[in-house]
Coordinates of C-alpha atoms in Angstrom, one line a residue:
X1 CA 116.8 96.3 90.6
X2 CA 116.0 97.8 93.9
X3 CA 115.2 101.2 95.3
X4 CA 117.3 101.8 98.3
X5 CA 117.7 104.0 101.1
X6 CA 116.8 107.8 100.8
X7 CA 115.1 107.0 97.4
X8 CA 118.2 106.6 95.3
X9 CA 117.9 104.2 92.5
X10 CA 120.4 101.6 92.8
X11 CA 121.1 98.7 90.2
X12 CA 122.6 95.8 92.0
X13 CA 125.3 93.8 90.0
X14 CA 127.2 90.6 90.8
X15 CA 130.5 90.6 89.6
X16 CA 132.8 87.9 89.2
X17 CA 135.7 87.8 91.7
X18 CA 138.5 86.3 89.5
X19 CA 141.8 85.7 90.7
X20 CA 145.0 87.0 89.0
X21 CA 148.2 85.0 88.5
X22 CA 150.9 86.6 90.7
X23 CA 153.4 86.2 88.0
X24 CA 151.3 87.0 84.8
X25 CA 149.9 90.9 84.9
X26 CA 147.1 90.4 82.5
X27 CA 143.7 91.8 82.0
X28 CA 140.9 89.0 81.2
X29 CA 139.1 89.7 78.1
X30 CA 135.7 87.4 79.2
X31 CA 135.3 88.8 82.8
X32 CA 136.0 91.6 85.0
X33 CA 138.9 91.6 87.6
X34 CA 138.9 92.5 91.1
X35 CA 141.2 95.2 90.4
X36 CA 139.1 96.8 87.6
X37 CA 136.0 96.9 89.7
X38 CA 137.5 98.5 92.5
X39 CA 139.6 101.1 90.9
X40 CA 137.5 103.9 90.4
X41 CA 134.7 105.5 92.8
X42 CA 131.8 105.0 90.0
X43 CA 132.8 101.2 89.7
X44 CA 133.1 100.6 93.5
X45 CA 130.0 102.4 94.2
X46 CA 128.2 100.1 91.8
X47 CA 129.7 97.1 93.5
X48 CA 128.9 98.3 96.9
X49 CA 125.4 99.0 95.9
X50 CA 124.8 95.1 95.3
X51 CA 125.7 94.5 99.0
X52 CA 123.1 97.3 100.0
X53 CA 120.4 94.5 99.4
X54 CA 121.5 92.7 102.4
X55 CA 120.0 95.3 104.4
X56 CA 116.4 94.4 103.5
X57 CA 117.4 90.8 103.5
X58 CA 118.2 91.5 107.4
X59 CA 114.6 93.0 107.9
X60 CA 113.0 90.0 105.8
X61 CA 115.1 87.6 107.5
X62 CA 114.0 87.9 111.0
X63 CA 111.8 84.9 110.6
X64 CA 111.0 82.6 107.8
X65 CA 107.5 82.2 109.2
X66 CA 106.1 86.0 108.9
X67 CA 106.4 88.9 111.3
X68 CA 108.1 87.8 114.6
X69 CA 105.3 89.6 116.4
X70 CA 103.5 86.5 115.9
X71 CA 105.8 84.9 118.5
X72 CA 104.4 87.8 121.1
X73 CA 101.1 88.8 122.4
X74 CA 100.9 91.1 119.5
X75 CA 99.9 89.1 116.4
X76 CA 98.0 85.7 115.4
X77 CA 98.4 84.3 111.9
X78 CA 94.9 82.8 111.2
X79 CA 94.9 79.9 109.0
X80 CA 96.2 76.3 109.6
X81 CA 97.6 75.6 106.2
X82 CA 101.2 74.2 106.5
X83 CA 103.3 77.0 105.2
X84 CA 104.9 80.5 106.4
X85 CA 102.2 83.0 107.4
X86 CA 99.8 80.1 108.5
X87 CA 100.4 77.0 110.3
X88 CA 104.2 77.4 111.0
X89 CA 104.2 80.6 113.1
X90 CA 101.5 79.2 115.3
X91 CA 103.5 75.7 115.5
X92 CA 106.6 77.8 116.5
X93 CA 104.7 79.5 119.1
X94 CA 103.1 76.6 120.6
X95 CA 105.5 73.6 119.7
X96 CA 105.4 70.2 120.4
X97 CA 107.9 67.5 119.4
X98 CA 108.5 69.0 115.9
X99 CA 110.5 71.9 117.6
X100 CA 113.8 70.6 116.9
X101 CA 117.2 72.7 116.3
X102 CA 117.0 71.9 112.6
X103 CA 113.5 73.0 112.6
X104 CA 114.1 76.4 114.5
X105 CA 117.2 77.2 112.4
X106 CA 115.1 77.0 109.1
X107 CA 112.6 79.5 110.3
X108 CA 114.4 81.7 112.9
X109 CA 118.1 81.1 112.3
X110 CA 120.4 83.2 110.0
X111 CA 123.7 81.8 110.5
X112 CA 124.6 80.8 107.0
X113 CA 123.0 83.6 105.4
X114 CA 124.7 86.1 107.4
X115 CA 128.2 84.7 107.0
X116 CA 128.0 84.5 103.3
X117 CA 127.0 87.8 103.4
X118 CA 130.2 88.7 105.8
X119 CA 132.4 87.1 103.5
X120 CA 131.4 89.2 100.6
X121 CA 131.6 92.2 102.4
X122 CA 134.7 91.4 103.9
X123 CA 135.8 90.5 100.3
X124 CA 134.7 94.0 99.3
X125 CA 136.7 95.7 102.0
X126 CA 139.9 93.8 101.1
X127 CA 139.4 94.8 97.3
X128 CA 138.7 98.5 98.1
X129 CA 141.8 98.9 100.3
X130 CA 144.2 97.0 97.7
X131 CA 142.9 98.2 94.5
X132 CA 141.0 101.4 95.1
X133 CA 142.7 104.2 93.1
X134 CA 140.2 106.9 94.0
X135 CA 140.6 109.6 96.4
X136 CA 141.3 109.0 100.0
X137 CA 138.1 110.6 100.9
X138 CA 136.1 108.5 98.7
X139 CA 137.9 105.6 99.8
X140 CA 137.2 106.1 103.6
X141 CA 133.6 106.9 102.8
X142 CA 133.1 103.4 100.8
X143 CA 135.0 101.8 103.4
X144 CA 132.4 103.3 105.9
X145 CA 129.4 101.9 104.0
X146 CA 130.9 98.6 103.9
X147 CA 131.7 98.4 107.9
X148 CA 127.9 100.0 108.4
X149 CA 126.9 97.0 106.4
X150 CA 129.0 94.5 108.3
X151 CA 128.0 95.9 111.7
X152 CA 124.4 95.3 110.8
X153 CA 125.2 91.6 109.8
X154 CA 127.1 91.0 113.0
X155 CA 124.7 92.7 115.1
X156 CA 121.9 90.3 113.8
X157 CA 124.1 87.5 114.7
X158 CA 124.9 88.7 118.0
X159 CA 121.2 89.0 119.1
X160 CA 120.5 85.4 118.1
X161 CA 123.4 83.5 119.0
X162 CA 125.6 85.9 121.4
X163 CA 128.9 84.0 120.9
X164 CA 130.1 84.2 117.3
X165 CA 133.0 83.8 114.9
X166 CA 134.5 87.0 114.2
X167 CA 135.9 87.6 110.6
X168 CA 137.3 90.8 109.3
X169 CA 138.9 91.7 105.8
X170 CA 141.8 89.6 106.3
X171 CA 140.8 87.0 104.1
X172 CA 143.6 84.6 105.1
X173 CA 142.1 84.2 108.7
X174 CA 138.9 82.3 107.0
X175 CA 139.7 78.6 108.4
X176 CA 137.4 75.8 108.8
X177 CA 137.8 75.4 112.5
X178 CA 137.9 79.1 113.9
X179 CA 136.5 79.3 117.4
X180 CA 133.8 81.9 118.6
X181 CA 134.7 84.7 120.2
X182 CA 133.1 86.2 123.6
X183 CA 129.9 88.0 123.2
X184 CA 131.6 91.2 124.5
X185 CA 134.2 90.9 121.8
X186 CA 131.5 90.8 119.1
X187 CA 130.0 94.1 120.4
X188 CA 133.6 95.5 120.3
X189 CA 134.0 94.6 116.7
X190 CA 130.4 96.1 116.1
X191 CA 131.0 99.2 117.7
X192 CA 134.3 99.7 116.0
X193 CA 132.9 99.4 112.7
X194 CA 129.9 101.8 113.5
X195 CA 132.3 104.3 114.9
X196 CA 134.6 104.3 111.9
X197 CA 131.4 104.5 109.8
X198 CA 130.1 107.6 111.6
X199 CA 133.3 109.4 111.5
X200 CA 133.6 108.9 107.6
X201 CA 130.4 108.9 106.2
X202 CA 128.8 112.3 105.1
X203 CA 125.5 113.7 106.4
X204 CA 122.4 113.1 104.7
X205 CA 122.4 116.2 102.5
X206 CA 125.9 115.2 101.0
X207 CA 125.3 111.4 100.7
X208 CA 122.9 111.7 97.8
X209 CA 120.8 108.8 99.1
X210 CA 123.7 106.3 100.0
X211 CA 124.5 105.3 103.5
X212 CA 125.2 108.2 105.8
X213 CA 126.4 109.4 109.2
X214 CA 123.0 109.7 110.6
X215 CA 122.3 106.1 109.8
X216 CA 125.6 104.9 111.5
X217 CA 124.8 107.2 114.7
X218 CA 121.2 105.7 114.8
X219 CA 122.3 102.3 114.4
X220 CA 124.9 102.6 117.2
X221 CA 121.9 103.7 119.5
X222 CA 120.1 100.2 118.6
X223 CA 123.4 97.9 118.7
X224 CA 124.9 99.2 122.1
X225 CA 121.5 99.0 123.7
X226 CA 121.6 95.3 123.1
X227 CA 125.3 95.5 124.3
X228 CA 124.1 97.4 127.5
X229 CA 126.9 100.1 126.8
X230 CA 124.5 102.8 127.8
X231 CA 127.0 105.8 127.6
X232 CA 127.5 104.9 123.9
X233 CA 123.8 104.8 123.3
X234 CA 123.4 108.4 124.7
X235 CA 126.3 109.8 123.1
X236 CA 125.1 108.6 119.7
X237 CA 121.6 109.5 120.2
X238 CA 122.8 113.1 120.9
X239 CA 124.6 113.2 117.6
X240 CA 121.5 112.1 115.7
X241 CA 119.8 115.1 117.1
X242 CA 122.5 117.4 116.0
X243 CA 122.0 116.1 112.3
X244 CA 118.6 117.6 112.4
X245 CA 116.2 114.5 112.5
X246 CA 113.0 115.0 114.2
X247 CA 109.6 113.6 114.9
X248 CA 107.0 113.9 112.1
X249 CA 103.8 115.9 113.4
X250 CA 101.7 112.8 111.9
X251 CA 102.5 109.5 113.7
X252 CA 101.1 107.6 110.6
X253 CA 103.7 109.6 108.2
X254 CA 106.6 108.5 110.3
X255 CA 106.4 105.0 108.9
X256 CA 104.7 105.4 105.6
X257 CA 106.0 108.6 104.2
X258 CA 108.8 108.4 101.7
X259 CA 112.0 110.0 102.7
X260 CA 112.1 111.7 99.2
X261 CA 108.6 113.3 100.0
X262 CA 110.0 115.0 103.1
X263 CA 109.9 112.4 106.0
X264 CA 112.1 114.2 108.6
X265 CA 111.9 111.2 111.0
X266 CA 113.1 108.4 108.7
X267 CA 116.7 107.8 109.0
X268 CA 117.0 104.3 107.2
X269 CA 114.3 103.3 104.6
X270 CA 114.1 101.0 101.8
X271 CA 112.0 102.3 99.1
X272 CA 110.0 100.7 96.1
X273 CA 108.3 101.8 92.8
X274 CA 105.6 100.4 90.7
X275 CA 107.0 102.1 87.7
X276 CA 110.3 100.0 88.2
X277 CA 108.6 96.8 89.0
X278 CA 109.8 96.8 92.4
X279 CA 107.3 95.9 95.2
X280 CA 106.6 94.0 98.3
X281 CA 103.8 91.7 99.3
X282 CA 102.6 92.9 102.6
X283 CA 99.4 94.4 101.3
X284 CA 98.9 90.8 100.0
X285 CA 99.1 89.2 103.4
X286 CA 97.5 91.7 105.6
X287 CA 94.8 93.5 103.8
X288 CA 90.9 92.7 104.7
X289 CA 89.0 90.4 102.4
X290 CA 86.7 93.2 101.2
X291 CA 89.6 94.9 99.6
X292 CA 89.6 91.9 97.4
X293 CA 85.9 91.4 96.8
X294 CA 85.5 94.9 95.9
X295 CA 88.0 94.7 92.9
X296 CA 86.6 91.3 91.7
X297 CA 89.5 89.2 93.4
X298 CA 87.6 87.4 95.9
X299 CA 89.6 85.4 98.3
X300 CA 93.0 86.3 96.7
X301 CA 94.9 87.1 100.0
X302 CA 94.7 89.0 102.9
X303 CA 94.1 88.3 106.8
X304 CA 96.9 86.0 107.4
X305 CA 98.0 87.9 110.5
X306 CA 95.8 90.1 112.7
X307 CA 96.3 91.9 115.8
X308 CA 95.4 90.6 119.2
X309 CA 92.8 91.9 121.7
X310 CA 95.8 92.3 123.9
X311 CA 97.6 94.6 121.6
X312 CA 94.5 96.7 121.1
X313 CA 94.2 96.8 125.1
X314 CA 97.9 98.3 125.0
X315 CA 96.7 101.6 123.8
X316 CA 95.5 104.4 126.1
X317 CA 92.7 106.6 125.7
X318 CA 93.3 109.9 123.8
X319 CA 93.3 111.9 127.0
X320 CA 95.6 109.2 128.8
X321 CA 95.0 106.2 130.9
X322 CA 93.5 103.1 130.0
X323 CA 89.8 102.3 129.4
X324 CA 88.1 99.5 131.5
X325 CA 87.7 96.5 129.1
X326 CA 86.3 94.1 131.8
X327 CA 82.7 94.2 130.4
X328 CA 84.0 92.9 127.1
X329 CA 85.8 89.9 128.9
X330 CA 82.6 88.5 130.6
X331 CA 81.2 85.0 129.6
X332 CA 77.8 86.6 128.9
X333 CA 79.3 89.2 126.5
X334 CA 77.9 92.8 125.7
X335 CA 76.5 94.7 122.9
X336 CA 78.3 97.8 124.2
X337 CA 80.5 99.3 121.5
X338 CA 84.2 98.9 122.6
X339 CA 85.7 102.4 123.2
X340 CA 87.8 102.3 119.8
X341 CA 86.9 106.0 119.0
X342 CA 88.2 107.2 122.1
X343 CA 91.6 105.6 121.8
X344 CA 94.9 107.5 121.0
X345 CA 96.1 108.4 117.4
X346 CA 98.7 105.5 117.3
X347 CA 95.7 103.1 117.4
X348 CA 93.7 104.3 114.7
X349 CA 97.2 104.3 112.7
X350 CA 98.2 100.6 113.7
X351 CA 94.9 98.8 113.7
X352 CA 91.7 98.4 111.8
X353 CA 88.9 97.5 113.9
X354 CA 84.9 97.0 113.5
X355 CA 83.6 100.2 111.8
X356 CA 87.0 101.5 111.1
X357 CA 87.0 103.8 108.0
X358 CA 89.1 102.3 105.2
X359 CA 89.5 103.0 101.6
X360 CA 86.2 104.9 101.7
X361 CA 84.1 102.2 103.6
X362 CA 83.9 100.9 106.8
X363 CA 85.6 97.5 108.2
X364 CA 83.1 94.5 108.6
X365 CA 84.8 91.7 110.5
X366 CA 81.7 89.7 110.8
X367 CA 80.7 86.0 109.5
X368 CA 79.1 86.5 106.0
X369 CA 79.8 90.2 106.0
X370 CA 82.3 92.1 103.4
X371 CA 85.6 91.3 105.5
X372 CA 84.3 88.3 107.4
X373 CA 85.5 86.1 110.6
X374 CA 87.5 82.9 110.3
X375 CA 87.5 80.6 113.5
X376 CA 91.4 79.4 113.8
X377 CA 91.9 75.8 113.4
X378 CA 88.4 75.6 112.0
X379 CA 88.8 77.2 108.7
X380 CA 92.1 76.3 107.1
X381 CA 92.4 79.5 105.2
X382 CA 91.7 82.9 106.3
X383 CA 90.9 84.1 102.6
X384 CA 91.2 87.6 104.0
X385 CA 88.9 87.0 107.1
X386 CA 90.0 87.9 110.7
X387 CA 90.4 85.5 113.3
X388 CA 90.7 88.3 116.0
X389 CA 88.2 90.9 114.9
X390 CA 91.2 93.2 113.7
X391 CA 93.6 93.7 110.9
X392 CA 96.8 95.2 110.6
X393 CA 97.0 98.7 109.2
X394 CA 100.4 99.9 110.1
X395 CA 102.4 98.2 107.2
X396 CA 99.8 98.3 104.4
X397 CA 99.0 101.0 102.1
X398 CA 95.1 102.4 101.9
X399 CA 96.2 104.0 98.5
X400 CA 96.9 100.8 97.1
X401 CA 93.7 99.6 95.1
X402 CA 95.2 97.0 92.7
X403 CA 96.8 94.8 95.4
X404 CA 99.3 93.4 92.9
X405 CA 102.2 94.5 95.1
X406 CA 102.9 97.5 97.3
X407 CA 105.4 100.3 97.0
X408 CA 105.0 101.8 100.2
X409 CA 108.4 102.3 101.9
X410 CA 110.0 100.2 104.6
X411 CA 111.3 102.3 107.1
X412 CA 114.2 100.2 108.9
X413 CA 115.2 103.2 111.3
X414 CA 113.4 106.3 112.6
X415 CA 114.2 109.1 115.0
X416 CA 111.5 107.7 117.5
X417 CA 113.4 104.7 117.8
X418 CA 116.6 106.6 118.7
X419 CA 114.7 108.6 121.5
X420 CA 113.3 105.3 122.9
X421 CA 116.7 103.8 122.8
X422 CA 118.1 106.9 124.5
X423 CA 115.3 106.6 127.2
X424 CA 116.2 103.1 128.1
X425 CA 120.0 104.0 128.3
X426 CA 119.2 106.8 130.5
X427 CA 117.5 104.9 132.7
X428 CA 119.9 102.4 133.2
X429 CA 122.4 105.2 133.5
X430 CA 120.4 106.6 136.4
X431 CA 119.6 109.6 134.3
X432 CA 115.7 109.9 135.1
X433 CA 115.6 113.3 133.5
X434 CA 116.9 112.3 130.3
X435 CA 114.6 109.0 130.1
X436 CA 111.6 111.3 131.0
X437 CA 112.4 114.0 128.4
X438 CA 112.6 111.4 125.5
X439 CA 109.2 109.7 126.7
X440 CA 107.8 112.9 126.9
X441 CA 108.5 113.9 123.5
X442 CA 107.3 110.4 122.0
X443 CA 103.9 111.1 123.8
X444 CA 103.4 114.8 122.9
X445 CA 103.5 114.0 119.2
X446 CA 100.2 112.1 119.7
X447 CA 98.8 114.4 122.3
X448 CA 99.0 112.2 125.5
X449 CA 99.8 113.7 128.9
X450 CA 102.9 112.7 130.7
X451 CA 104.0 113.0 134.5
X452 CA 107.8 112.4 135.2
X453 CA 108.3 109.1 136.7
X454 CA 111.3 107.2 138.8
X455 CA 112.2 103.8 139.4
X456 CA 110.2 100.9 138.2
X457 CA 107.4 103.3 137.1
X458 CA 109.8 104.8 134.7
X459 CA 111.1 101.5 133.5
X460 CA 107.4 100.4 132.8
X461 CA 106.5 103.3 130.9
X462 CA 109.7 102.9 128.6
X463 CA 108.5 99.5 127.8
X464 CA 104.9 100.5 127.4
X465 CA 106.0 103.2 124.7
X466 CA 108.4 100.7 123.0
X467 CA 105.4 98.6 122.5
X468 CA 103.0 100.9 121.2
X469 CA 105.0 103.1 119.4
X470 CA 107.2 100.7 117.3
X471 CA 104.4 98.1 117.2
X472 CA 104.7 95.7 114.5
X473 CA 108.2 97.1 113.4
X474 CA 110.1 93.9 114.1
X475 CA 111.0 95.1 117.9
X476 CA 108.5 93.3 120.3
X477 CA 109.9 89.7 120.3
X478 CA 113.5 90.9 120.5
X479 CA 112.5 93.5 123.3
X480 CA 110.9 90.7 125.4
X481 CA 113.9 88.7 125.0
X482 CA 116.4 91.5 125.8
X483 CA 114.2 92.8 128.8
X484 CA 114.2 89.1 130.4
X485 CA 110.3 89.0 129.9
X486 CA 109.9 86.6 126.8
X487 CA 109.2 83.6 129.1
X488 CA 107.0 85.5 131.2
X489 CA 104.8 86.9 128.6
X490 CA 104.9 83.7 126.5
X491 CA 103.9 81.4 129.1
X492 CA 101.1 83.7 130.8
X493 CA 99.3 83.5 127.4
X494 CA 99.3 79.5 127.7
X495 CA 98.2 79.4 131.3
X496 CA 94.5 79.2 131.8
X497 CA 94.7 80.7 135.3
X498 CA 96.3 83.9 133.7
X499 CA 94.3 87.0 133.0
X500 CA 96.3 87.1 129.7
X501 CA 95.0 83.4 128.6
X502 CA 94.0 83.0 125.2
X503 CA 92.7 79.6 123.8
X504 CA 94.6 80.3 120.8
X505 CA 97.9 79.5 122.9
X506 CA 96.4 76.7 124.8
X507 CA 98.9 74.0 123.3
X508 CA 101.7 76.4 123.3
X509 CA 104.9 74.8 124.5
X510 CA 106.4 76.3 127.8
X511 CA 109.4 78.6 126.9
X512 CA 112.7 78.4 128.8
X513 CA 115.6 80.9 129.2
X514 CA 117.6 78.3 127.3
X515 CA 115.7 78.0 124.3
X516 CA 115.6 81.9 123.9
X517 CA 118.9 81.7 121.8
X518 CA 118.8 80.4 118.1
X519 CA 120.5 77.0 117.4
X520 CA 123.7 76.7 115.3
X521 CA 122.7 74.9 112.2
X522 CA 124.0 71.2 112.3
X523 CA 126.1 71.8 109.1
X524 CA 128.1 74.2 110.7
X525 CA 128.6 72.1 113.8
X526 CA 129.8 69.2 111.5
X527 CA 132.0 71.6 109.4
X528 CA 133.7 73.4 112.5
X529 CA 134.6 71.1 115.6
X530 CA 135.4 74.2 117.7
X531 CA 131.6 75.1 117.7
X532 CA 129.2 73.9 120.5
X533 CA 125.5 74.1 120.1
X534 CA 123.6 76.7 122.3
X535 CA 121.7 75.1 125.4
X536 CA 118.2 74.0 124.8
X537 CA 118.7 72.2 121.6

């Protein structure tokens, strides 16, 4: 069982899709037929609930190695053991002969998983249309939910592979050698599904925790940004605003506050519950060592991934502008305390640093102190120690004292992202006023000043706000790819002559534009002769 979306408890059930003979109209006594489970609203909703689980699977499946931020300048995984959240993300980043198409597909591919999900969703739409006996309003609403789910699945495929195979609910169209469609046709399909969903789903107040209109419009702003259909992004963002979503006054609440507790910024959120035994493991991976020591579970977990100095220096002063970090980059070093206390609120909500308040104590990221320091590739396991001097705060729950799982919600979409999507779309649509207004709203929430900008200065401001506002929410890697900056940022960190060089990346493989796309799995290539492997593999 899982808690899903706006706090609705949904029990997922896998029903048997059994086929009935065309000449015998009989009801099986040992199983439930397609006809039975799709006839009534209640039964159909229960079946759709099972497919809801793919929303969190898509979030968790962005990579099999941990957070995709570990492939950028934001995050380092600290240990050297050969498994996820350890050596593999580092290996994926700096490469070597092991980076084959099969290896990348295992840890970054999603082809097989998503096509399985798409087939199940298409089967559900087919069954709903053919067997549903509920009101037309309920039937359209349920189809809207399913098409929203399908749009999510195809979006994830498109951003990884570009040219993909498109299947709809016509189950007779499933063939072994179906060719890929053009990328633009894929985006047409996603846009059509989201348009149908937005037109047929209820608003949040009437949805009672199920997929709603706001989610469809919000996801349209994300998907159409990738599709470079900027007018569609702006129009959908305006619809989200009309539905009453707004920025939370406290930045930390925007991500961590459950919708059920009054989070007006969260649009799509996956919730968890200790009482129901439904939790996640982010606290286990990212909390400091001292959290375990203080409850008698020394070295139980924590410290696997820690924010980089590059990320810390991306935050502005609370009064605006950036501090001069040069004295902390000298070979001689300095005993001067870095300007952590002077940085803006999003820094304090995102990163734990030396002396930061945490669970009634202070963070101590030193050798032989409560949290500790680990040298990457020297100490094989972090055991809660940091390899950067920092810990990740944004995704972990300060109220969690047992560390046996976390019930803090995972926010998949929030209004701040919609505003940032709109800002980017307005910039490309040559609407500087619209872009500036959206950026100003984002910065005003945390008390940062802003002066309207134009041209490259405006574009730089938009990218900066996306990096800081959405840090560790799964956007950075894909934004760098989208903006054509992935190669530049990746290779700068592995170039000793670059001011952004970090010895952690000293063996990092050069990245090329060809290896940005994910490889199609070998099994798919062997089973479908019409497929051609993406370049670079």
